[in-house]
Tab-separated table of C-alpha atoms in Angstrom:
chain	number	residue	atom	x	y	z
C	1	MET	CA	127.423	85.177	101.550
C	2	ASP	CA	130.971	86.245	102.411
C	3	PHE	CA	131.514	87.760	98.973
C	4	LEU	CA	128.546	90.092	99.549
C	5	ASP	CA	129.725	91.024	103.047
C	6	LYS	CA	132.814	92.536	101.442
C	7	LEU	CA	130.546	95.129	99.795
C	8	VAL	CA	129.167	96.326	103.133
C	9	ILE	CA	130.297	99.672	104.532
C	10	PRO	CA	129.455	101.047	108.020
C	11	LEU	CA	126.500	103.449	107.871
C	12	SER	CA	125.057	105.957	110.308
C	13	PRO	CA	121.423	105.672	111.510
C	14	GLU	CA	120.474	108.419	109.051
C	15	HIS	CA	121.983	106.518	106.123
C	16	LEU	CA	120.282	103.288	107.219
C	17	LEU	CA	116.962	105.131	107.207
C	18	LEU	CA	117.779	106.457	103.742
C	19	LEU	CA	118.304	102.877	102.544
C	20	HIS	CA	114.732	102.036	103.574
C	21	TYR	CA	113.491	104.993	101.501
C	22	ILE	CA	115.571	103.839	98.526
C	23	ALA	CA	114.090	100.353	98.939
C	24	ILE	CA	110.601	101.864	98.680
C	25	LEU	CA	111.566	103.572	95.405
C	26	ILE	CA	113.198	100.404	94.011
C	27	PHE	CA	110.201	98.230	94.859
C	28	PHE	CA	107.838	100.816	93.371
C	29	LEU	CA	109.656	100.336	90.079
C	30	PHE	CA	110.049	96.563	90.342
C	31	ILE	CA	106.798	95.246	91.837
C	32	PRO	CA	104.254	96.874	89.450
C	33	PHE	CA	106.351	95.884	86.430
C	34	ILE	CA	107.028	92.288	87.469
C	35	SER	CA	103.424	91.738	88.567
C	36	MET	CA	102.232	93.094	85.212
C	37	VAL	CA	104.590	90.768	83.316
C	38	LEU	CA	103.522	87.776	85.409
C	39	GLY	CA	99.804	88.470	84.990
C	40	GLY	CA	100.153	89.398	81.320
C	41	THR	CA	102.128	86.249	80.483
C	42	ALA	CA	99.526	84.017	82.145
C	43	LEU	CA	96.759	85.834	80.257
C	44	SER	CA	98.585	85.665	76.936
C	45	LEU	CA	99.313	81.933	77.295
C	46	TYR	CA	95.684	81.245	78.173
C	47	TYR	CA	94.258	83.039	75.141
C	48	LYS	CA	96.976	81.695	72.871
C	49	GLY	CA	95.927	78.195	73.880
C	50	LEU	CA	92.259	78.972	73.261
C	51	GLY	CA	93.025	80.611	69.933
C	52	SER	CA	95.127	77.692	68.712
C	53	ARG	CA	92.612	75.087	69.843
C	54	PHE	CA	89.589	76.709	68.211
C	55	ASN	CA	91.414	78.662	65.476
C	56	ASN	CA	90.069	81.912	66.942
C	57	LYS	CA	91.870	84.943	65.468
C	58	THR	CA	90.497	87.291	68.131
C	59	HIS	CA	92.025	85.246	70.926
C	60	LEU	CA	95.340	84.929	69.092
C	61	ASN	CA	95.512	88.677	68.441
C	62	PHE	CA	94.664	89.393	72.074
C	63	ALA	CA	97.410	87.026	73.271
C	64	LYS	CA	99.972	88.798	71.088
C	65	ASP	CA	98.814	92.308	72.052
C	66	VAL	CA	98.836	91.502	75.775
C	67	ILE	CA	102.409	90.193	75.883
C	68	GLU	CA	103.675	93.126	73.792
C	69	ILE	CA	102.002	95.636	76.116
C	70	VAL	CA	103.125	94.182	79.460
C	71	THR	CA	106.749	93.529	78.449
C	72	ILE	CA	107.080	97.004	76.836
C	73	ASN	CA	110.615	96.420	75.423
C	74	LYS	CA	113.880	94.673	76.268
C	75	SER	CA	115.532	97.737	77.804
C	76	THR	CA	112.612	98.220	80.172
C	77	GLY	CA	112.797	94.559	81.153
C	78	ILE	CA	116.483	94.880	82.024
C	79	VAL	CA	116.089	98.102	84.009
C	80	LEU	CA	112.795	97.468	85.831
C	81	GLY	CA	112.931	93.690	86.076
C	82	ILE	CA	116.616	92.905	86.689
C	83	LEU	CA	118.630	95.944	87.808
C	84	THR	CA	116.029	96.918	90.409
C	85	LEU	CA	116.037	93.423	91.897
C	86	ILE	CA	119.838	93.331	92.046
C	87	THR	CA	119.791	96.739	93.760
C	88	SER	CA	117.304	95.481	96.345
C	89	VAL	CA	119.638	92.564	97.131
C	90	LEU	CA	122.507	94.996	97.771
C	91	ILE	CA	120.277	97.119	100.022
C	92	PHE	CA	119.252	94.143	102.145
C	93	VAL	CA	122.855	92.931	102.345
C	94	GLN	CA	123.676	96.291	103.890
C	95	LEU	CA	120.673	96.337	106.240
C	96	PHE	CA	121.046	92.753	107.467
C	97	HIS	CA	124.819	92.518	107.689
C	98	ASN	CA	126.136	90.136	110.360
C	99	THR	CA	122.785	88.448	111.021
C	100	ASP	CA	121.766	84.815	110.913
C	101	LEU	CA	119.805	85.781	107.840
C	102	SER	CA	117.894	83.976	105.127
C	103	THR	CA	116.398	87.059	103.463
C	104	VAL	CA	119.407	87.811	101.277
C	105	SER	CA	119.776	84.166	100.223
C	106	TYR	CA	116.141	84.053	99.144
C	107	LEU	CA	116.452	87.309	97.229
C	108	LEU	CA	119.550	86.025	95.431
C	109	GLY	CA	117.687	82.875	94.415
C	110	SER	CA	114.748	85.001	93.344
C	111	THR	CA	117.044	87.155	91.198
C	112	PHE	CA	118.313	84.101	89.296
C	113	LEU	CA	114.796	82.741	88.701
C	114	VAL	CA	113.415	86.128	87.634
C	115	ILE	CA	116.266	86.721	85.156
C	116	VAL	CA	115.745	83.300	83.540
C	117	GLY	CA	111.989	83.841	83.516
C	118	LEU	CA	112.245	87.257	81.849
C	119	ILE	CA	114.637	85.958	79.171
C	120	LEU	CA	112.206	83.172	78.301
C	121	ILE	CA	109.180	85.479	78.371
C	122	TYR	CA	110.828	87.948	75.975
C	123	THR	CA	111.708	84.965	73.781
C	124	TYR	CA	108.023	84.037	73.879
C	125	ARG	CA	107.041	87.571	72.901
C	126	TYR	CA	109.269	87.720	69.817
C	127	SER	CA	108.575	84.120	68.821
C	128	LEU	CA	104.884	85.017	68.567
C	129	THR	CA	105.818	87.624	65.976
C	130	PHE	CA	107.923	85.100	64.071
C	131	SER	CA	105.074	82.595	64.165
C	132	GLU	CA	102.744	85.195	62.713
C	133	LEU	CA	105.236	85.958	59.954
C	134	PHE	CA	105.723	82.275	59.086
C	135	GLU	CA	101.962	81.701	59.021
C	136	SER	CA	101.582	84.563	56.553
C	137	VAL	CA	104.182	83.048	54.216
C	138	LYS	CA	102.575	80.937	51.533
C	139	GLU	CA	104.317	78.143	49.722
C	140	PRO	CA	105.541	79.355	46.296
C	141	GLU	CA	103.856	77.641	43.343
C	142	ASN	CA	107.147	76.423	41.887
C	143	ALA	CA	108.747	75.542	45.262
C	144	SER	CA	110.633	72.275	45.487
C	145	GLU	CA	109.688	69.561	47.927
C	146	HIS	CA	112.715	70.446	50.079
C	147	VAL	CA	111.652	74.102	50.375
C	148	ALA	CA	108.112	73.081	51.265
C	149	LYS	CA	109.368	70.776	54.008
C	150	GLU	CA	111.696	73.456	55.395
C	151	LEU	CA	108.857	75.979	55.514
C	152	VAL	CA	106.650	73.529	57.397
C	153	ARG	CA	109.517	72.755	59.779
C	154	PHE	CA	110.157	76.443	60.508
C	155	LYS	CA	106.466	77.042	61.159
C	156	ALA	CA	106.273	74.110	63.573
C	157	GLY	CA	109.532	75.079	65.279
C	158	SER	CA	108.433	78.661	65.772
C	159	LYS	CA	105.103	77.577	67.246
C	160	SER	CA	106.823	75.081	69.568
C	161	LEU	CA	109.364	77.705	70.688
C	162	SER	CA	106.673	80.227	71.559
C	163	THR	CA	104.675	77.686	73.562
C	164	LYS	CA	107.633	76.219	75.487
C	165	SER	CA	109.391	79.527	76.173
C	166	GLY	CA	106.141	81.072	77.389
C	167	ARG	CA	105.284	78.229	79.734
C	168	PHE	CA	108.784	77.857	81.139
C	169	GLY	CA	109.180	81.623	81.417
C	170	PHE	CA	105.946	81.907	83.395
C	171	THR	CA	106.998	79.006	85.660
C	172	PHE	CA	110.398	80.542	86.436
C	173	LEU	CA	108.890	83.971	87.033
C	174	PHE	CA	106.155	82.504	89.249
C	175	LEU	CA	108.733	80.695	91.390
C	176	GLY	CA	110.990	83.752	91.430
C	177	THR	CA	108.263	86.066	92.725
C	178	TRP	CA	107.198	83.440	95.273
C	179	LEU	CA	110.765	83.222	96.575
C	180	PHE	CA	110.956	87.035	96.541
C	181	THR	CA	107.836	87.188	98.729
C	182	ALA	CA	109.304	84.570	101.077
C	183	GLY	CA	112.520	86.566	101.404
C	184	LEU	CA	110.722	89.765	102.338
C	185	SER	CA	108.447	87.898	104.763
C	186	THR	CA	111.420	86.617	106.780
C	187	ALA	CA	112.374	90.222	107.547
C	188	TYR	CA	109.199	90.595	109.639
C	189	TYR	CA	110.356	87.845	112.009
C	190	PRO	CA	113.962	88.613	113.008
C	191	GLU	CA	113.824	86.203	115.949
C	192	GLU	CA	113.321	83.296	113.517
C	193	TRP	CA	116.186	84.112	111.123
C	194	GLY	CA	117.914	80.951	109.971
C	195	GLU	CA	115.633	78.570	111.901
C	196	LYS	CA	113.577	77.222	108.960
C	197	ASN	CA	114.541	75.621	105.664
C	198	ILE	CA	113.467	77.132	102.376
C	199	LEU	CA	110.485	74.841	101.768
C	200	ALA	CA	109.135	75.394	105.275
C	201	VAL	CA	109.331	79.155	104.723
C	202	MET	CA	107.798	79.164	101.223
C	203	PHE	CA	104.865	76.975	102.274
C	204	SER	CA	104.295	78.709	105.599
C	205	GLY	CA	100.974	80.401	106.183
C	206	ASP	CA	102.575	83.856	106.479
C	207	VAL	CA	104.261	83.630	103.077
C	208	ILE	CA	101.207	82.143	101.335
C	209	ALA	CA	99.039	84.870	102.865
C	210	ARG	CA	101.348	87.460	101.278
C	211	PHE	CA	101.886	85.726	97.954
C	212	ILE	CA	98.170	85.316	97.175
C	213	PRO	CA	97.485	89.093	97.300
C	214	PHE	CA	100.556	89.604	95.106
C	215	LEU	CA	99.008	87.288	92.487
C	216	LEU	CA	95.655	89.043	92.813
C	217	MET	CA	97.335	92.424	92.425
C	218	ALA	CA	99.178	91.081	89.369
C	219	ALA	CA	95.848	90.170	87.753
C	220	ALA	CA	94.203	93.472	88.707
C	221	PHE	CA	97.103	95.629	87.564
C	222	THR	CA	97.412	93.693	84.287
C	223	GLY	CA	93.760	94.370	83.497
C	224	ALA	CA	94.110	98.036	84.444
C	225	THR	CA	97.215	98.355	82.265
C	226	LEU	CA	95.340	96.931	79.266
C	227	LEU	CA	92.492	99.402	79.793
C	228	PHE	CA	94.977	102.255	80.036
C	229	VAL	CA	97.093	101.330	76.999
C	230	PHE	CA	94.264	100.233	74.701
C	231	PHE	CA	91.930	103.139	75.429
C	232	LYS	CA	93.755	106.056	77.100
C	233	TRP	CA	97.528	106.057	76.430
C	234	ASP	CA	98.306	108.591	73.687
C	235	GLY	CA	94.634	108.639	72.739
C	236	GLY	CA	94.296	104.852	72.720
C	237	LYS	CA	94.856	102.401	69.890
C	238	LYS	CA	93.236	103.926	66.810
C	239	ASP	CA	93.136	100.738	64.744
C	240	LEU	CA	90.839	98.732	67.041
C	241	ALA	CA	87.929	97.159	65.175
C	242	GLY	CA	84.498	97.424	66.805
C	243	ASP	CA	84.104	93.792	67.874
C	244	TYR	CA	87.713	93.441	68.990
C	245	LYS	CA	87.546	96.729	70.877
C	246	GLU	CA	84.490	95.560	72.825
C	247	PHE	CA	86.168	92.198	73.496
C	248	VAL	CA	89.266	93.901	74.918
C	249	ARG	CA	87.219	96.310	77.044
C	250	ARG	CA	85.038	93.574	78.504
C	251	LYS	CA	87.879	91.153	79.237
C	252	SER	CA	90.103	93.856	80.772
C	253	ILE	CA	87.346	94.987	83.138
C	254	HIS	CA	86.612	91.390	84.175
C	255	ILE	CA	90.306	90.668	84.815
C	256	THR	CA	90.737	93.838	86.880
C	257	LEU	CA	87.644	93.074	88.940
C	258	PHE	CA	88.638	89.423	89.420
C	259	GLY	CA	92.060	90.418	90.716
C	260	SER	CA	90.967	93.251	92.987
C	261	ILE	CA	87.743	91.936	94.522
C	262	LEU	CA	89.434	89.898	97.292
C	263	LEU	CA	92.439	92.165	97.817
C	264	PRO	CA	90.981	94.069	100.819
C	265	VAL	CA	90.418	90.782	102.657
C	266	PHE	CA	94.015	89.649	102.174
C	267	LEU	CA	95.431	93.080	103.019
C	268	LEU	CA	93.578	92.925	106.338
C	269	ILE	CA	94.841	89.373	106.929
C	270	ASN	CA	98.404	90.559	106.276
C	271	LEU	CA	97.970	93.406	108.727
C	272	ILE	CA	96.520	91.165	111.430
C	273	THR	CA	99.256	88.541	111.086
C	274	LEU	CA	102.140	91.031	111.376
C	275	PRO	CA	104.084	90.588	114.629
C	276	ASN	CA	103.667	93.318	117.237
C	277	GLY	CA	107.238	94.471	116.717
C	278	ALA	CA	106.459	95.365	113.091
C	279	LEU	CA	103.364	97.454	113.820
C	280	SER	CA	103.120	101.212	114.168
C	281	TYR	CA	100.611	103.972	113.491
C	282	SER	CA	102.186	104.589	110.085
C	283	VAL	CA	101.679	100.936	109.094
C	284	PHE	CA	97.960	101.250	109.884
C	285	ILE	CA	97.691	104.579	108.051
C	286	TYR	CA	99.183	103.293	104.781
C	287	SER	CA	97.125	100.110	104.996
C	288	THR	CA	94.019	102.289	105.267
C	289	ILE	CA	95.098	104.400	102.284
C	290	ALA	CA	95.545	101.242	100.177
C	291	LEU	CA	92.073	100.005	101.131
C	292	LEU	CA	90.456	103.369	100.328
C	293	LEU	CA	92.157	103.434	96.917
C	294	LEU	CA	90.889	99.931	96.153
C	295	PHE	CA	87.325	100.940	96.986
C	296	LEU	CA	87.718	103.988	94.741
C	297	GLY	CA	88.855	101.604	92.011
C	298	TYR	CA	85.686	99.547	92.459
C	299	HIS	CA	83.686	102.691	91.793
C	300	TYR	CA	85.444	103.317	88.479
C	301	LEU	CA	85.062	99.666	87.457
C	302	TYR	CA	81.337	99.782	88.177
C	303	VAL	CA	80.875	102.940	86.116
C	304	MET	CA	82.802	101.458	83.162
C	305	TYR	CA	80.871	98.204	83.313
C	306	LYS	CA	77.501	99.937	83.621
C	307	ASN	CA	78.120	102.442	80.814
C	308	SER	CA	79.839	99.933	78.492
C	309	ASP	CA	82.834	102.189	77.923
C	310	ALA	CA	86.461	102.534	79.023
C	311	LYS	CA	86.303	106.204	79.939
C	312	TYR	CA	87.963	105.702	83.325
C	313	GLY	CA	90.672	103.295	82.164
C	314	GLY	CA	93.380	105.782	83.076
C	315	HIS	CA	91.820	106.451	86.473
C	316	ILE	CA	91.733	102.798	87.499
C	317	PHE	CA	95.336	102.336	86.335
C	318	PHE	CA	96.690	105.138	88.542
C	319	VAL	CA	94.428	104.235	91.468
C	320	LEU	CA	95.857	100.704	91.513
C	321	LEU	CA	99.389	102.025	90.982
C	322	PHE	CA	99.140	104.233	94.068
C	323	ALA	CA	97.474	101.400	96.013
C	324	ILE	CA	100.558	99.289	95.239
C	325	LEU	CA	102.774	102.179	96.398
C	326	SER	CA	100.850	102.396	99.688
C	327	VAL	CA	101.300	98.669	100.299
C	328	ILE	CA	105.024	98.920	99.515
C	329	ILE	CA	105.472	101.803	101.983
C	330	LYS	CA	103.503	99.875	104.607
C	331	ASP	CA	105.663	96.808	104.141
C	332	GLN	CA	108.950	98.719	104.359
C	333	LEU	CA	107.806	100.560	107.477
C	334	ALA	CA	106.940	97.188	109.018
C	335	VAL	CA	110.372	95.802	108.090
C	336	GLY	CA	112.039	98.853	109.612
C	337	ASN	CA	110.048	98.416	112.841
C	338	ALA	CA	110.770	94.687	113.054
C	339	THR	CA	114.514	95.154	112.497
C	340	GLN	CA	115.027	98.083	114.857
C	341	LYS	CA	117.348	95.953	116.990
C	342	GLN	CA	119.539	95.224	113.967
C	343	THR	CA	119.617	98.938	113.117
C	344	VAL	CA	120.892	99.688	116.616
C	345	VAL	CA	123.691	97.143	116.234
C	346	LEU	CA	124.726	98.586	112.862
C	347	ALA	CA	124.649	102.130	114.245
C	348	ALA	CA	126.904	101.091	117.123
C	349	ASN	CA	129.313	99.472	114.655
C	350	PHE	CA	129.353	102.726	112.692
C	351	GLU	CA	130.329	104.735	115.765
C	352	GLN	CA	133.114	102.298	116.595
C	353	THR	CA	134.416	102.430	113.011
C	354	MET	CA	134.375	106.228	112.981
C	355	GLN	CA	136.322	106.320	116.232
C	356	LYS	CA	139.005	104.091	114.734
C	357	LEU	CA	139.184	106.129	111.520
C	358	THR	CA	139.473	109.446	113.347
C	359	GLY	CA	141.938	108.052	115.867
C	360	GLU	CA	139.752	109.037	118.825
C	361	THR	CA	140.967	106.295	121.124
C	362	ASN	CA	140.501	108.349	124.274
C	363	VAL	CA	136.818	109.022	123.841
C	364	PRO	CA	135.287	109.564	127.290
C	365	LYS	CA	133.179	106.628	128.467
C	366	ILE	CA	129.452	107.260	128.366
C	367	SER	CA	127.940	106.902	131.817
C	368	GLY	CA	124.714	104.909	131.830
C	369	GLU	CA	124.165	105.859	135.469
C	370	GLU	CA	124.384	109.565	134.631
C	371	ILE	CA	121.913	109.211	131.756
C	372	TYR	CA	119.522	107.334	134.050
C	373	LYS	CA	119.691	110.002	136.741
C	374	ASN	CA	119.364	112.947	134.321
C	375	ILE	CA	116.693	111.544	131.996
C	376	CYS	CA	115.154	108.199	132.924
C	377	SER	CA	114.629	108.776	136.657
C	378	ALA	CA	112.101	111.514	135.906
C	379	CYS	CA	109.613	108.792	134.957
C	380	HIS	CA	111.071	105.513	136.236
C	381	SER	CA	112.326	103.941	139.420
C	382	PHE	CA	113.620	100.439	140.012
C	383	ASP	CA	111.173	99.392	142.732
C	384	HIS	CA	108.125	101.673	142.627
C	385	LYS	CA	105.835	103.477	140.176
C	386	VAL	CA	106.650	107.075	139.229
C	387	VAL	CA	105.113	108.060	135.889
C	388	GLY	CA	106.034	104.802	134.212
C	389	PRO	CA	106.146	101.289	135.669
C	390	PRO	CA	108.997	100.156	137.955
C	391	TYR	CA	111.943	98.516	136.225
C	392	LYS	CA	111.708	95.335	138.289
C	393	GLN	CA	108.268	94.828	136.726
C	394	THR	CA	109.189	95.551	133.075
C	395	LEU	CA	112.804	94.489	132.607
C	396	PRO	CA	112.445	90.708	133.238
C	397	LYS	CA	110.807	90.302	129.800
C	398	TYR	CA	114.063	91.398	128.124
C	399	LYS	CA	115.930	88.497	129.808
C	400	GLY	CA	119.181	90.452	129.821
C	401	ASP	CA	118.981	91.173	126.071
C	402	VAL	CA	120.696	94.572	125.884
C	403	ASP	CA	120.124	95.094	122.160
C	404	LYS	CA	116.402	94.406	122.462
C	405	LEU	CA	116.099	96.963	125.264
C	406	VAL	CA	118.164	99.474	123.279
C	407	ALA	CA	115.789	99.081	120.322
C	408	PHE	CA	112.848	99.930	122.603
C	409	ILE	CA	114.606	102.957	124.118
C	410	LEU	CA	115.380	104.361	120.661
C	411	ASP	CA	111.834	103.711	119.381
C	412	PRO	CA	109.493	103.312	122.386
C	413	LYS	CA	105.981	101.890	121.963
C	414	GLN	CA	103.125	101.691	124.445
C	415	ASN	CA	103.038	98.124	125.775
C	416	ASN	CA	100.987	98.670	128.921
C	417	PRO	CA	97.689	100.586	128.543
C	418	GLY	CA	97.753	101.289	132.285
C	419	TYR	CA	100.585	103.772	131.782
C	420	PRO	CA	101.035	106.753	129.422
C	421	PRO	CA	103.133	106.118	126.269
C	422	MET	CA	106.854	106.636	126.778
C	423	PRO	CA	108.226	109.643	124.865
C	424	ASN	CA	111.342	109.209	122.764
C	425	PRO	CA	114.246	110.318	125.005
C	426	GLY	CA	116.309	111.384	121.989
C	427	LEU	CA	119.382	109.337	122.883
C	428	LYS	CA	122.077	108.288	120.446
C	429	PRO	CA	122.637	104.524	119.977
C	430	ALA	CA	125.762	104.520	122.173
C	431	GLN	CA	123.937	106.408	124.949
C	432	ALA	CA	120.951	104.064	124.771
C	433	HIS	CA	123.302	101.084	124.948
C	434	ALA	CA	125.048	102.492	128.001
C	435	VAL	CA	121.864	103.187	129.957
C	436	ALA	CA	120.374	99.810	128.953
C	437	GLU	CA	123.433	98.013	130.335
C	438	TYR	CA	123.233	100.061	133.532
C	439	ILE	CA	119.572	99.466	134.353
C	440	LEU	CA	119.746	95.757	133.438
C	441	LYS	CA	122.659	95.430	135.860
C	442	GLU	CA	121.104	97.519	138.629
C	443	VAL	CA	117.661	95.891	138.533
C	444	LYS	CA	119.207	92.631	139.769
C	445	LYS	CA	119.738	94.319	143.160
C	446	TYR	CA	115.991	94.737	143.732
């Protein structure tokens, strides 16, 4: 990925944090849209197949309406489905610069698959309209045999195009989102970067456990979107016939319930399987918010099913939308926690670059010993307990890894319940690096 490395610029810790916030915004635009397109395409293909097999006009109309609703228009597909994904690749290139990284490679592959998938799915959408137009054209009474044959050929070609483009589009998009999930999952395990091939990663339990809830959310959000657009958006569709309206309401509620019913289980599994380095109080808080929103959604679904109406279609749509947002925030916080060591390295590179640019070659050396005596010694000693544990007891687990110790100093977490949690000392990356080198060197004397 050398060509992408050329786009990287040194960033301060504050700017690196800002990139994580931008990633949350980008994924909030991309993930709901792409999940809706994936779920809507699968639903449209299913009912198109049923409608064609049994010549059922209701199913055929539903298939056409679904794909038109979830794809919105071509401009939306480009902005929400392609530009957002490309932006996310650039963000992760910046965040994971100079690492033995597979995340960016997976996201690049995902981008290619998603683009191809979206092109084919939009082809499927418009070919359905052409098929409907050709079916409505009747053979003129005085048409020649050649014209009749051409009309039949165009009808068959249009039907074949819609079927093939839809199936291939769904396949490419399915693989693209799977690879996207695999790429994000690798960011939780920085110690394993570059150690597994692509198939081992995609079929690993961690990736499967994250891809299944994505598929379930795609189904749930697709159903909620149909309820919202058919019955609430701009007053709902006014031209819905009674039988068709009831069919849409019933199927949309069933799809939403089917997709959301197992989501809490998989969200808990995802939380449990996160490595300790990715966990924090904020991760638990946003996971809880997502679960509470899902249970609120169940309440609205029950009321709509019981009362045989779609009164709360808008409510369930926004409840699921904010549940997705909560999961996205949780995931990005977990990535930020897991890659704290990488953030420290990038921050140190930024300071070195700024020194070169400003010509400050005689910058006074930061004394790790002085920082230890002024700050750390208030709670720590090398050979006996003060407030915190002695260094000779805690430092062996770092095995001389300075960057790993620096990451802990900059973002301390309680590892030993027998001692109070360590407060953040408020050091800059260079100061933390200096004191980490000092205590790792000095502890060898004890």
